Short mmCIF file of C-alpha atoms and ligand atoms in Angstrom, two decimals:
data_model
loop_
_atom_site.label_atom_id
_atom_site.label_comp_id
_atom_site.label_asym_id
_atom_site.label_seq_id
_atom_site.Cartn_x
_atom_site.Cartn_y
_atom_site.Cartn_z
CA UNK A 25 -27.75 -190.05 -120.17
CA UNK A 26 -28.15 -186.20 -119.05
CA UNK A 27 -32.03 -184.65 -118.57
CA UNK A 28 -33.11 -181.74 -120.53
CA UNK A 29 -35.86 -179.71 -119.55
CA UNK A 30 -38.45 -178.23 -122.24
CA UNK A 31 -39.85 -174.97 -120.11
CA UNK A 32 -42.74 -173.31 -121.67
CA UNK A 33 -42.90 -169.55 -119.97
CA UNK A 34 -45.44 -167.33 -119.33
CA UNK A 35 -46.95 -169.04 -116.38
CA UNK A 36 -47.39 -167.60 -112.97
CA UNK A 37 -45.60 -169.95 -110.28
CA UNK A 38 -48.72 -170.60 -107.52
CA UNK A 39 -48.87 -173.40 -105.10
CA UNK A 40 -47.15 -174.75 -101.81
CA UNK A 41 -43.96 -176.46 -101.40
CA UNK A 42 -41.18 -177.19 -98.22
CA UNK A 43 -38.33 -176.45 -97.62
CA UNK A 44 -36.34 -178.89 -95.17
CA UNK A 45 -32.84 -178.40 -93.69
CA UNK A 46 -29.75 -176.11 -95.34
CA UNK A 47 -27.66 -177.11 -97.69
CA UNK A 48 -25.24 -175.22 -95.95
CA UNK A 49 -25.38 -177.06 -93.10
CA UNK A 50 -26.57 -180.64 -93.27
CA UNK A 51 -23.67 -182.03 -94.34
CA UNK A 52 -21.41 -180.40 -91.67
CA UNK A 53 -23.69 -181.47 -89.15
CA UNK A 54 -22.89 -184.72 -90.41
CA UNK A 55 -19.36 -184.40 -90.45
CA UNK A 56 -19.72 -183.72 -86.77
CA UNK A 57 -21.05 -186.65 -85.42
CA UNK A 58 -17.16 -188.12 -86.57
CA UNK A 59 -15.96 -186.22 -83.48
CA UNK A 60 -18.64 -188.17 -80.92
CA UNK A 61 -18.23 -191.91 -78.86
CA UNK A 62 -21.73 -192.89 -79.80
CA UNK A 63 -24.08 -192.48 -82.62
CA UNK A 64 -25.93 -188.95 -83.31
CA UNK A 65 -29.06 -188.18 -85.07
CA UNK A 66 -30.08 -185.62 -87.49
CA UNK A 67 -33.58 -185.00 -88.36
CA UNK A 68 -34.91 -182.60 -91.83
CA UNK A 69 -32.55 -183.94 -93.77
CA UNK A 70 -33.00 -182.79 -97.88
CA UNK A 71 -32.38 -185.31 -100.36
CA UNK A 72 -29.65 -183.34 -101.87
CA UNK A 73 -26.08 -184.86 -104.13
CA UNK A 74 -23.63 -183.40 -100.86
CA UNK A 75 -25.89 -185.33 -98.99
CA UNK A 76 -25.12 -187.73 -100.33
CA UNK A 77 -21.31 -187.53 -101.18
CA UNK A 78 -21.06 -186.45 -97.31
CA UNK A 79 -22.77 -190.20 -96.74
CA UNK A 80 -20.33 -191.94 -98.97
CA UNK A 81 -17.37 -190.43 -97.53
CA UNK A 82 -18.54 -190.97 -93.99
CA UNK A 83 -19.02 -194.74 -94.66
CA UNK A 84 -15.72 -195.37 -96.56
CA UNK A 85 -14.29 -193.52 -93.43
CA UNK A 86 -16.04 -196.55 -91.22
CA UNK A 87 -18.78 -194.62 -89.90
CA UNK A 88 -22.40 -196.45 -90.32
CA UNK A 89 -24.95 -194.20 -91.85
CA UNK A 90 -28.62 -195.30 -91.51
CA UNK A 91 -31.54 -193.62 -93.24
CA UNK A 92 -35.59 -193.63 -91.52
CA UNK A 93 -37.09 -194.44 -94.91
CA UNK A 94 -40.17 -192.36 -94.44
CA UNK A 95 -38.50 -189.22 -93.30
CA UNK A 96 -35.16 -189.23 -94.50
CA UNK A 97 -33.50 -188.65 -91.20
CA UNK A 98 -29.87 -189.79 -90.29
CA UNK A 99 -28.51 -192.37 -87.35
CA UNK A 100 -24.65 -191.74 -87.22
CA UNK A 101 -22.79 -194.48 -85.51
CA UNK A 102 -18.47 -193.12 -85.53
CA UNK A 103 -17.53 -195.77 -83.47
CA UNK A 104 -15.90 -197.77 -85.85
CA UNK A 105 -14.08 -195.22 -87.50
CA UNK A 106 -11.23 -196.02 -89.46
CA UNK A 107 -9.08 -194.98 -92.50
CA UNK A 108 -9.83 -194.90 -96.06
CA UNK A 109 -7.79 -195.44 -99.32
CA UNK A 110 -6.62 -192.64 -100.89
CA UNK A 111 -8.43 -193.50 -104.29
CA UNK A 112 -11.37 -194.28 -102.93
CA UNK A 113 -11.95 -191.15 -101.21
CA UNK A 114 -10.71 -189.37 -104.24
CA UNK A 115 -14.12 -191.55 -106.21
CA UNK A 116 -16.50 -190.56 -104.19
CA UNK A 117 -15.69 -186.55 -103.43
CA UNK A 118 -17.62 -185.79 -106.21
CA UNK A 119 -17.54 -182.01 -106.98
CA UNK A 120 -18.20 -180.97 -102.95
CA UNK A 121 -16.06 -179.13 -101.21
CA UNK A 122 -17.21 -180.34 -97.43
CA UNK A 123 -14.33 -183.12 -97.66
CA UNK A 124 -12.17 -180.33 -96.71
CA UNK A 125 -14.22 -179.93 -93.25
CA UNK A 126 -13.37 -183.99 -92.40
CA UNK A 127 -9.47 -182.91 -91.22
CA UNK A 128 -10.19 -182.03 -87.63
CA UNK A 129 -12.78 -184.79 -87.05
CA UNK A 130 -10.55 -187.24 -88.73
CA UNK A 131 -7.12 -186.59 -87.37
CA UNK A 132 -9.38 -186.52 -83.94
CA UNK A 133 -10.98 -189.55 -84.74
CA UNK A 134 -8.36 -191.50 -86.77
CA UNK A 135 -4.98 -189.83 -86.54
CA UNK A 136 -5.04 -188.70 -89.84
CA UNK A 137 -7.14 -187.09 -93.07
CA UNK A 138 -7.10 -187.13 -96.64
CA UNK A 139 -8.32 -184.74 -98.79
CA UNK A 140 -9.06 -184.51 -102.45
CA UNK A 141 -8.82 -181.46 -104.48
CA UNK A 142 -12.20 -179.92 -104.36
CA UNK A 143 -14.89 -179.12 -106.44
CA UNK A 144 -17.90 -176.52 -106.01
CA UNK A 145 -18.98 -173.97 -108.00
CA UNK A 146 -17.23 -172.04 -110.23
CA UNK A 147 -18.13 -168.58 -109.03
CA UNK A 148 -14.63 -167.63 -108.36
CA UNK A 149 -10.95 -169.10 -107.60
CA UNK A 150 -12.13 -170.81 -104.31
CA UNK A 151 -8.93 -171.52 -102.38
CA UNK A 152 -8.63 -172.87 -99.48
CA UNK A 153 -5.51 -170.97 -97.69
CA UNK A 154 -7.42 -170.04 -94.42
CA UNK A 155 -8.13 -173.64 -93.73
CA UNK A 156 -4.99 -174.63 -94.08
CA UNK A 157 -3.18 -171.66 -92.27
CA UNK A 158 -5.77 -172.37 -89.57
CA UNK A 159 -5.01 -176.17 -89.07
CA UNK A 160 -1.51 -175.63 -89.46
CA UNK A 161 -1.87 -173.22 -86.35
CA UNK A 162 -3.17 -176.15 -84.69
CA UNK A 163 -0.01 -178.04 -85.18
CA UNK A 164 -1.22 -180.30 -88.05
CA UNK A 165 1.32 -181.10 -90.57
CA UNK A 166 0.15 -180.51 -93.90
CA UNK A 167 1.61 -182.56 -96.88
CA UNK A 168 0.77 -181.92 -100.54
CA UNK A 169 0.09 -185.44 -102.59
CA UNK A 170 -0.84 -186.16 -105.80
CA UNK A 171 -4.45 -185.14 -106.21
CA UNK A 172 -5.13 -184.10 -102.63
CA UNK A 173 -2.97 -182.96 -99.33
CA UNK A 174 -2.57 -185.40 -96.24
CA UNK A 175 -2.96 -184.22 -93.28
CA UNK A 176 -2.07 -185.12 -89.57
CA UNK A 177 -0.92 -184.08 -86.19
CA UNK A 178 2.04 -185.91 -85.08
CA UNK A 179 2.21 -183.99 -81.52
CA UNK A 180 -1.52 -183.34 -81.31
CA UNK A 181 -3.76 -180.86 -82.23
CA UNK A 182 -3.87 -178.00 -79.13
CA UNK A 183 -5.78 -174.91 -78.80
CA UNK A 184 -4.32 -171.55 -80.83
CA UNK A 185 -4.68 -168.08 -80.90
CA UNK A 186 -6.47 -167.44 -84.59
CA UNK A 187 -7.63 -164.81 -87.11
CA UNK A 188 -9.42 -165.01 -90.43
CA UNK A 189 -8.24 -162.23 -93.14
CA UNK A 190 -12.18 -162.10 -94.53
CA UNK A 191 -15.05 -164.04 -92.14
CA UNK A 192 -15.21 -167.13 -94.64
CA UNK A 193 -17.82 -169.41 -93.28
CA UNK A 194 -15.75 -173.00 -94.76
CA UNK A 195 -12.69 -171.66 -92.37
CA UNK A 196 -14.93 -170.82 -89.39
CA UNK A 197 -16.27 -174.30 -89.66
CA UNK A 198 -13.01 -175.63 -89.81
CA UNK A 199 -12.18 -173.87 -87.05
CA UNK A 200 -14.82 -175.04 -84.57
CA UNK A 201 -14.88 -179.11 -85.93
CA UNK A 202 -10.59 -179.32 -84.80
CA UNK A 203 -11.21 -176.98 -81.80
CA UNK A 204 -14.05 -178.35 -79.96
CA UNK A 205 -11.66 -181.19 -79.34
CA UNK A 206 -7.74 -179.63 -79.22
CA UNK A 207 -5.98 -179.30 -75.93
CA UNK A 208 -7.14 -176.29 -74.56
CA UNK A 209 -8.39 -173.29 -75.29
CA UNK A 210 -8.39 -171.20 -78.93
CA UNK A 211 -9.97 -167.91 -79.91
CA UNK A 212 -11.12 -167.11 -83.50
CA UNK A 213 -11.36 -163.62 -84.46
CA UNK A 214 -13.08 -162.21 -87.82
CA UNK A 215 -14.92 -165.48 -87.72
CA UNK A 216 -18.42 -165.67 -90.17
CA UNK A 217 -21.68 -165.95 -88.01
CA UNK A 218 -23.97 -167.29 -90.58
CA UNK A 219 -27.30 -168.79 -89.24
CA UNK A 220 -25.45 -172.37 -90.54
CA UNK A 221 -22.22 -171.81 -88.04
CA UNK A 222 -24.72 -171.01 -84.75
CA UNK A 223 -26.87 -173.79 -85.73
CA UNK A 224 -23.36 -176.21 -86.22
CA UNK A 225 -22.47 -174.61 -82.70
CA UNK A 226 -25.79 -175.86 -81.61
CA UNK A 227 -24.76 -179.11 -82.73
CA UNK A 228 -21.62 -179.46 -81.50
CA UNK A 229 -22.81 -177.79 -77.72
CA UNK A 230 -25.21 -180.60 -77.61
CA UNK A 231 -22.14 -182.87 -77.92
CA UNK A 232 -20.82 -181.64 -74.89
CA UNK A 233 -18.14 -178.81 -76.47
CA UNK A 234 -17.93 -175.73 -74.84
CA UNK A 235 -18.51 -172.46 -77.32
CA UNK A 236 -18.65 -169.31 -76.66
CA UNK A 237 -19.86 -166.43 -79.49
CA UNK A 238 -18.89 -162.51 -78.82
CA UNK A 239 -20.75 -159.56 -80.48
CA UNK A 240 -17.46 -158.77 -82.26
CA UNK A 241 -16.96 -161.73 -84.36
CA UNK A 242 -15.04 -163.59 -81.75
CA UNK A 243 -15.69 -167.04 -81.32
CA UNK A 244 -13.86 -169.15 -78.37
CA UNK A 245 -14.13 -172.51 -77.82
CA UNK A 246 -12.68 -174.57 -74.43
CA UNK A 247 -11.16 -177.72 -76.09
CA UNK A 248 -12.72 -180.98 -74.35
CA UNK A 249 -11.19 -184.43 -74.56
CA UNK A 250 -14.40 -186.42 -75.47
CA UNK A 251 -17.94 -185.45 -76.88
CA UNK A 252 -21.23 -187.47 -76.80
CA UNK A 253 -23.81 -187.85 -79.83
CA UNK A 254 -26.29 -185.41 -80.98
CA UNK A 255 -29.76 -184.86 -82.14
CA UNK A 256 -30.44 -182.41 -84.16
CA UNK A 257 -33.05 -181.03 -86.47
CA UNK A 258 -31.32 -179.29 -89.15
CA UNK A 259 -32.40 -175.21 -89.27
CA UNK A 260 -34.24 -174.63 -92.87
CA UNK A 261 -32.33 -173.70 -95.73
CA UNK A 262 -33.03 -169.92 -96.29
CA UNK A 263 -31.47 -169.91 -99.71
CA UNK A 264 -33.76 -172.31 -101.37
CA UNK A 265 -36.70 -170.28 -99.92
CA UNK A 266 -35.45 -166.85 -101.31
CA UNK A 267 -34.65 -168.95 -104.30
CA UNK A 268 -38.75 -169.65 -104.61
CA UNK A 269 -39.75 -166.16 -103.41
CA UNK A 270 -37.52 -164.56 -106.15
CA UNK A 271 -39.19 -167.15 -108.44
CA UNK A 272 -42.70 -166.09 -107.03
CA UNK A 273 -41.72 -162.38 -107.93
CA UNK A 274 -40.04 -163.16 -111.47
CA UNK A 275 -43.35 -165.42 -112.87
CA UNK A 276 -46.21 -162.83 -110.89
CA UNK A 277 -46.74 -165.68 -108.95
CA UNK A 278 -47.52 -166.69 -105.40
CA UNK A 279 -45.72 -169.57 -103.56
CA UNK A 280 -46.27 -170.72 -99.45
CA UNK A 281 -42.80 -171.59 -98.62
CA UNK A 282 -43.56 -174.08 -95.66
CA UNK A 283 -40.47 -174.30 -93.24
CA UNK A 284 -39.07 -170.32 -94.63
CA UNK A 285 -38.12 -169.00 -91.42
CA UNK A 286 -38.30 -165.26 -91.04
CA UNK A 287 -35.59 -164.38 -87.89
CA UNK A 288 -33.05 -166.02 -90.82
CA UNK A 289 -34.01 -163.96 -93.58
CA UNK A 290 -34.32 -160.54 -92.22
CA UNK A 291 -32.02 -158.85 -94.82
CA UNK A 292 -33.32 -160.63 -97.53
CA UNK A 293 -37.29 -159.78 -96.74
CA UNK A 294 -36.46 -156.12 -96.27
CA UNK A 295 -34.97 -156.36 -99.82
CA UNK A 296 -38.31 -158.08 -101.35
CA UNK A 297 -40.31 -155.61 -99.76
CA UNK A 298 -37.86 -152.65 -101.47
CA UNK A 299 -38.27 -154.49 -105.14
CA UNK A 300 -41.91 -154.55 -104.85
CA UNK A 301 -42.68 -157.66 -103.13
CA UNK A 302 -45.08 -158.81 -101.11
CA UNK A 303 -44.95 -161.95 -97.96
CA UNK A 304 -46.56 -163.29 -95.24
CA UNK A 305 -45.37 -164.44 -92.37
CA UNK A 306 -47.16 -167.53 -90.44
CA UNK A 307 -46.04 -169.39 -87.73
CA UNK A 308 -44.26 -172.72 -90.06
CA UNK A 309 -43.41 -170.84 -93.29
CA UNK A 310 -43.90 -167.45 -95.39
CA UNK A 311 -46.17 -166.97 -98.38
CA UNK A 312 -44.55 -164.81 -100.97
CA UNK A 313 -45.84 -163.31 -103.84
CA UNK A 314 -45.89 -160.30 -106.58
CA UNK A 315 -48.65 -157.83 -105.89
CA UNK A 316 -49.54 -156.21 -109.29
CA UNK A 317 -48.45 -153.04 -110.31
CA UNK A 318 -44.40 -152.15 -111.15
CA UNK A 319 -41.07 -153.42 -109.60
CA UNK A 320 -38.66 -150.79 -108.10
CA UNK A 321 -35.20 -151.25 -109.01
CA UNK A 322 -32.46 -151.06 -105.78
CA UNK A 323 -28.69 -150.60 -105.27
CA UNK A 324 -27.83 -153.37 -103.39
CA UNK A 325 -24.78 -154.97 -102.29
CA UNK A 326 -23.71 -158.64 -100.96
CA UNK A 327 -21.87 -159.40 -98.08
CA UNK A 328 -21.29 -161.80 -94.80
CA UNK A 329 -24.61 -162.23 -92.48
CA UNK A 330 -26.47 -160.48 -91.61
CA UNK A 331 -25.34 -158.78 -94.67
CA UNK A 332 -27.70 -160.14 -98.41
CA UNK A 333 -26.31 -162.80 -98.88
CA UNK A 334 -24.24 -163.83 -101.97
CA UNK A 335 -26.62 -166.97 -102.57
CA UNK A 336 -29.73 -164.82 -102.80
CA UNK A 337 -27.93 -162.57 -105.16
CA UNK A 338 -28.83 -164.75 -108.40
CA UNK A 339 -32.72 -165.02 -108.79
CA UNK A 340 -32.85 -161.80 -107.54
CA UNK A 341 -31.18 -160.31 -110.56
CA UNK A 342 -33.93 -162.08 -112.70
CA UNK A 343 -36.61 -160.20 -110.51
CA UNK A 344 -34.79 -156.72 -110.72
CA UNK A 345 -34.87 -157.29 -115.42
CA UNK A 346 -38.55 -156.87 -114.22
CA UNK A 347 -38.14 -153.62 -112.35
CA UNK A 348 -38.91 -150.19 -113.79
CA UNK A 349 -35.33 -148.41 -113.77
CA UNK A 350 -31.82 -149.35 -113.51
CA UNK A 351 -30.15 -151.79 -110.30
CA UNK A 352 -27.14 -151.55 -109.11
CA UNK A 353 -25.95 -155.11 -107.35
CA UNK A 354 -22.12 -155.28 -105.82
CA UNK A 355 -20.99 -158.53 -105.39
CA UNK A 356 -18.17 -158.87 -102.61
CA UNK A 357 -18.44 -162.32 -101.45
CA UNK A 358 -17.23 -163.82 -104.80
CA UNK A 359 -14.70 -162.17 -107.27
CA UNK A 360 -16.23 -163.89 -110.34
CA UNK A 361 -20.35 -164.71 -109.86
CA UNK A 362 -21.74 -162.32 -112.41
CA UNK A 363 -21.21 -165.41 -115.58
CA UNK A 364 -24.58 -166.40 -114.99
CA UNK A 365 -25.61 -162.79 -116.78
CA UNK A 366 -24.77 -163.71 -120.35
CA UNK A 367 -27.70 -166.29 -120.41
CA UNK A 368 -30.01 -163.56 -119.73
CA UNK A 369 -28.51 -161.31 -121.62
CA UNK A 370 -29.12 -164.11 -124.10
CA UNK A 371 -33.14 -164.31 -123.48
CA UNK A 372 -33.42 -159.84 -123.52
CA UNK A 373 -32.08 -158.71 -120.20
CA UNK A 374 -30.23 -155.79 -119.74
CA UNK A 375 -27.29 -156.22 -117.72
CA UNK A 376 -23.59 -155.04 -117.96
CA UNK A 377 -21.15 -156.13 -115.40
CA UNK A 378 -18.27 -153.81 -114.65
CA UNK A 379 -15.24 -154.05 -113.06
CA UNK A 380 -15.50 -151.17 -110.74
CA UNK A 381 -16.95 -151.21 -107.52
CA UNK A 382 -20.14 -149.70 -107.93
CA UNK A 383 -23.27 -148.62 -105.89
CA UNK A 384 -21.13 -148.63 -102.64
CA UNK A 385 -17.68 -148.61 -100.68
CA UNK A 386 -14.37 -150.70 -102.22
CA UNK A 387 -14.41 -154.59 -101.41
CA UNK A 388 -11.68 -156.97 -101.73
CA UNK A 389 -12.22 -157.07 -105.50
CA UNK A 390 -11.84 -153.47 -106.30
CA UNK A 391 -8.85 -152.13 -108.46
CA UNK A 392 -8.11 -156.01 -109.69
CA UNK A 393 -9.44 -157.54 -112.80
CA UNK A 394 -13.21 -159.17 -111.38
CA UNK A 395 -16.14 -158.21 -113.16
CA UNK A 396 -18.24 -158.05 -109.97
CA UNK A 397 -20.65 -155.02 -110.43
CA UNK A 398 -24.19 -155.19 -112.47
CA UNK A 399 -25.99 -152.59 -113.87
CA UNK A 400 -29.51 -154.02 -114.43
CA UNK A 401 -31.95 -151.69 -116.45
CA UNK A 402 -35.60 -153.02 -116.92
CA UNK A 403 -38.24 -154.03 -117.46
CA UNK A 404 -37.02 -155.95 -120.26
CA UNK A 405 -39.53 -158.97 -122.18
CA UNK A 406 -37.34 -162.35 -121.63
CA UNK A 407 -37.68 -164.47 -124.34
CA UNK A 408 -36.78 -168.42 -124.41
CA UNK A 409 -33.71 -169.99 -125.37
CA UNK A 410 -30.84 -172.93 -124.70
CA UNK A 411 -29.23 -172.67 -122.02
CA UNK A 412 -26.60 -175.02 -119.98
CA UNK A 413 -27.01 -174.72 -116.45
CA UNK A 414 -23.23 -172.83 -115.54
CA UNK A 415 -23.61 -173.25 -111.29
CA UNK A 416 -26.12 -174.35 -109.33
CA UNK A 417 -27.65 -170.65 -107.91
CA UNK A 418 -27.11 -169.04 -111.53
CA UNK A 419 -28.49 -172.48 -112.77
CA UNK A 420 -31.86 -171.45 -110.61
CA UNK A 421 -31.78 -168.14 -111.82
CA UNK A 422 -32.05 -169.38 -115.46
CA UNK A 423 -34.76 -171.58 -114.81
CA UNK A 424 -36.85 -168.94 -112.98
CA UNK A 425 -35.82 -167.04 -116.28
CA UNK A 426 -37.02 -169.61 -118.78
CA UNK A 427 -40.55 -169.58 -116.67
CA UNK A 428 -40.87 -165.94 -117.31
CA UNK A 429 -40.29 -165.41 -120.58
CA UNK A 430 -42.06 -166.13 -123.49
CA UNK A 431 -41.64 -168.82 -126.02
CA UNK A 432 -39.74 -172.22 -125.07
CA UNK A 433 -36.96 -172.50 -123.38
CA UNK A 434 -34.31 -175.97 -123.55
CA UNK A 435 -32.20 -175.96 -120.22
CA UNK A 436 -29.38 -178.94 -119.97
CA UNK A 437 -27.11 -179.62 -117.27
CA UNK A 438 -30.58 -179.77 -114.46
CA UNK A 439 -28.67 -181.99 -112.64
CA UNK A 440 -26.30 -179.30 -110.83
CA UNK A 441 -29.73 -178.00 -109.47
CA UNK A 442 -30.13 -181.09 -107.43
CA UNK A 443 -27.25 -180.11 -105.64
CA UNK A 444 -29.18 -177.28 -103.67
CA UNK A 445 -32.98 -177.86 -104.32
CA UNK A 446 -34.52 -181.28 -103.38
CA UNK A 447 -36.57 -182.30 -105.81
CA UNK A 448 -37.08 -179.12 -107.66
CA UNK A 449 -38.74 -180.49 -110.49
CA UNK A 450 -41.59 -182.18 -108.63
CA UNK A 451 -41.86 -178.50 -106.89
CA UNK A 452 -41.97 -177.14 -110.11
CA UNK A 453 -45.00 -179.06 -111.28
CA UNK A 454 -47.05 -178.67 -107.81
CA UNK A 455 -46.34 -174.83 -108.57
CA UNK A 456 -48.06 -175.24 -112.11
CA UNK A 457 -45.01 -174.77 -114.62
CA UNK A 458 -45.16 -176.36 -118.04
CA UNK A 459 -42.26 -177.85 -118.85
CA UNK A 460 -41.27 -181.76 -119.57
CA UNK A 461 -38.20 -183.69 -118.57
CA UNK A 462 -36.57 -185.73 -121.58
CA UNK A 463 -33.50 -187.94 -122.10
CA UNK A 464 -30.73 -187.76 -124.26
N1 LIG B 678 -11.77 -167.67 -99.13
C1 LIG B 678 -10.42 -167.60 -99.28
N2 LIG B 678 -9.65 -168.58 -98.72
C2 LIG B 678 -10.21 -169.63 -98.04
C3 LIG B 678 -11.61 -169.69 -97.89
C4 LIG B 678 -12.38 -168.68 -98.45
O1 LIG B 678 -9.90 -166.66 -99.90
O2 LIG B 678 -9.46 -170.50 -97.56
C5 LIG B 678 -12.63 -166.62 -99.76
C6 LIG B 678 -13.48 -167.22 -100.88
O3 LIG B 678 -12.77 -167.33 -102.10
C7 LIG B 678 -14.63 -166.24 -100.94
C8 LIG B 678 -14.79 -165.79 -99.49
O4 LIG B 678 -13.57 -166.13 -98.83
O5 LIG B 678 -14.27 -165.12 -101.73
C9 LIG B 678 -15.93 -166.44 -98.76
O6 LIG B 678 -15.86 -167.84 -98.87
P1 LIG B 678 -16.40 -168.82 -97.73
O7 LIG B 678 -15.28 -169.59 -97.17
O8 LIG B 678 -17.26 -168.01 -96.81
O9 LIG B 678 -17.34 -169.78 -98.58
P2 LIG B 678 -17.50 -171.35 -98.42
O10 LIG B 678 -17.47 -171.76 -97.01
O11 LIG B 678 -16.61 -172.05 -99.41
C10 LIG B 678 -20.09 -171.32 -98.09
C11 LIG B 678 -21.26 -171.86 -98.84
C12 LIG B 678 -21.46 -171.08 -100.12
C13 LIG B 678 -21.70 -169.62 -99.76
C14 LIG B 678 -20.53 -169.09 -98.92
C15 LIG B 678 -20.76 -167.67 -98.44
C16 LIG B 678 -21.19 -174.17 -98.20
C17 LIG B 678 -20.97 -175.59 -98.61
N3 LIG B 678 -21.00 -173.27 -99.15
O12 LIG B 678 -18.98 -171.50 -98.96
O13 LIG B 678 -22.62 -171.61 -100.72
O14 LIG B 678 -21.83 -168.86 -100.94
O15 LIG B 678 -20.32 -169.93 -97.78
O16 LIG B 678 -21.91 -167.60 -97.66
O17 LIG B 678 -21.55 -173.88 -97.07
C18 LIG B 678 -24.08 -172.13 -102.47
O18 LIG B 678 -24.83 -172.57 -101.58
O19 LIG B 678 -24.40 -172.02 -103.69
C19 LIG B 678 -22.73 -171.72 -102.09
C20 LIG B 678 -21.79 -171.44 -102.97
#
């Protein structure tokens, strides 16, 4: 049985609701604690699906996973790890991609990893040749296997001299989790410095490793044969918050974002302002909301932190078929995360996506076959319609859609929303949206 959400538009978002800790980094945290000698404990932890997967896998892998039932926070005991059949890791992966980030911890903790082909999003081909040029650097031997590669390190993992073609934040990860424990030292150049990574350096500096982060995207790390536990409280997730403020903008609305953390989301406020939002900024969250008057359109272009990030890209689009004028956005984080478009298109947006690089310099994408430019001319009425959630940030972006426009709106496929927004629905309703959840 699948939900299917009935969303009557038209009304303005207002209310209160929290954000707790990232997406993007709550289940690496977790995958952490693998490389301690006694338990670790993570605190602001969503109830989100790679939450859960990350869970599952841990626990097949031997590692006991205990949940505080009033708060949701984790005890992470790796002291039994062990190893885990091939099939049953390959059942419970579900369509994350963390299970790539278990190799280091696992050929650390256990000699040896597994690892399913991955899921994700499909914003783009998504492959996965950095972490495994990385970990082969590290001396791991990397076998491919019928639906997954096996992985392990016959003379050891040890310490290696490294550089990342594009900062990717997945490889960075991957970098630190088999570092913090190789024999000696490795450097990591062109590495991503998300908010996510310094928090997971947090994290793993609490365990005892010993990282060190340069101005110019150089990370090193002094390998150390044994780390302790952690506790941790996760940083907030910054995309679900933009996600809400874009939805504040989109509906004329006006939603506190408890937990929104301002030092995090720089980039993306200075943007809001630009459109023709408003926010305030309190000492445990940010209240954003649409002032009156007209939305300015803006030429604006993705990229690594502190660049906008891709993530905030999506609802943001909805808020700029508002604006008076035409938007430029350049994607260059993901060759292919325009799709989401044709639904709006669909409900009386006007958007074309182009090939060319537009608005800016050339990315990686320029001169090759990605349509990964909008042009975004508004304001344009957005009427309801069907739609089948495609992603889980374009999946947002609909929804914030279908509360805007006029008429009804059916939306299937809710559930890839849980992946990234804890409990959106009961969010939805505190914010005063009209919609029902059916069965079918
Ligand atoms: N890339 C490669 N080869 C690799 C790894 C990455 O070519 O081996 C490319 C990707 O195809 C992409 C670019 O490098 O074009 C950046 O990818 P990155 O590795 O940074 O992304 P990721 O680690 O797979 C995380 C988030 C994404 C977020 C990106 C960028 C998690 C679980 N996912 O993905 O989040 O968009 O960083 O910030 O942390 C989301 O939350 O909806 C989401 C997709």
């Amino acid at each position: 049985m699948s939900s299917v959400l009935t969303v009557r538009g038209g009304v303005p978002l207002a209310g209160r609701l929290e954000v707790r800790g990232a997406k993007n980094l709550v289940p690496k945290a977790m995958v952490a604690a693998l490389l301690g000698s006694e338990p670790s404990y993570l605190r602001n932890v969503p109830e989100i699906k790679d939450v859960d997967v990350v869970t599952n896998l841990l626990k097949l892998h031997g590692v006991d996973v205990a949940k505080e039932p009033e708060t949701g926070d984790l005890r992470l005991d790796p002291v039994n790890a062990k190893t885990a059949s091939t099939a049953d890791i390959d059942a419970h992966a579900g369509d994350s991609r963390i299970p790539i980030l278990f190799c280091g911890p696992l050929i650390h903790s256990i000699g040896e990893a597994f690892i399913p082909d991955l899921g994700g999003c499909k914003i783009g081909d998504r492959p996965i040749d950095f972490h495994l040029d990385v970990l082969r650097q590290f001396g791991a031997v990397v076998e491919k296997r019928h639906a997954g590669i096996h992985i392990s390190a016959p003379k050891g993992l040890k310490g290696a001299k490294l550089s990342l073609p594009y900062p990717s934040v997945g490889a960075t990860e991957q970098v630190l989790l088999t570092a913090v424990r190789a024999e000696g030292n490795t450097e990591l150049r062109g590495a991503a410095t998300e908010p996510e990574i310094i928090d997971l350096i947090a994290v793993l500096q609490k365990m005892g490793a010993l990282i060190t982060v340069q101005t110019d995207r150089t990370i090193r790390i002094e390998g150390v044969s044994e780390l302790s536990g952690y506790t941790h409280r996760a940083l907030p997730d910054r995309i679900e918050a933009a996600s809400w403020a874009s939805a504040a903008l989109v509906t004329r609305g006006d939603i506190y974002v408890k937990g929104a953390k301002q030092t995090d989301m720089m980039t993306f406020l200075n943007t809001y302002k630009k459109v023709g939002g408003a926010f305030d900024i309190s000492d445990d969250g940010i209240r954003f909301y649409h002032p009156g008057g007209k939305l300015s359109p803006l030429v604006l272009e993705t990229d690594v932190h502190p660049g906008f990030m891709t993530d905030w890209q999506q609802p943001l689009v909805v808020a700029l078929t508002q604006a008076e004028g035409v938007s430029i956005v350049h994607e260059t984080v993901y060759e292919n995360r325009f799709g989401f478009t044709d639904a709006l298109v669909r409900m009386g947006a006007n958007i074309q996506v182009h090939r060319e690089c537009l608005g800016s310099g050339q990315c990686r994408f320029g001169q090759r076959n990605f349509l990964h430019s909008a042009v975004i001319s508004g304001p344009a009425q957005l009427s309801g319609t069907e739609i089948d959630i495609p992603d889980l940030r374009g999946g947002f972006s609909h929804l914030i859609a279908a509360l805007a426009a006029t008429g009804t709106s059916t939306v299937t496929g809710i559930d890839i929303i849980n992946r990234g927004y804890e409990r959106f629905t009961q969010k939805l309703e505190a914010l005063g949206a009209d919609f029902d959840i059916t069965s079918r």
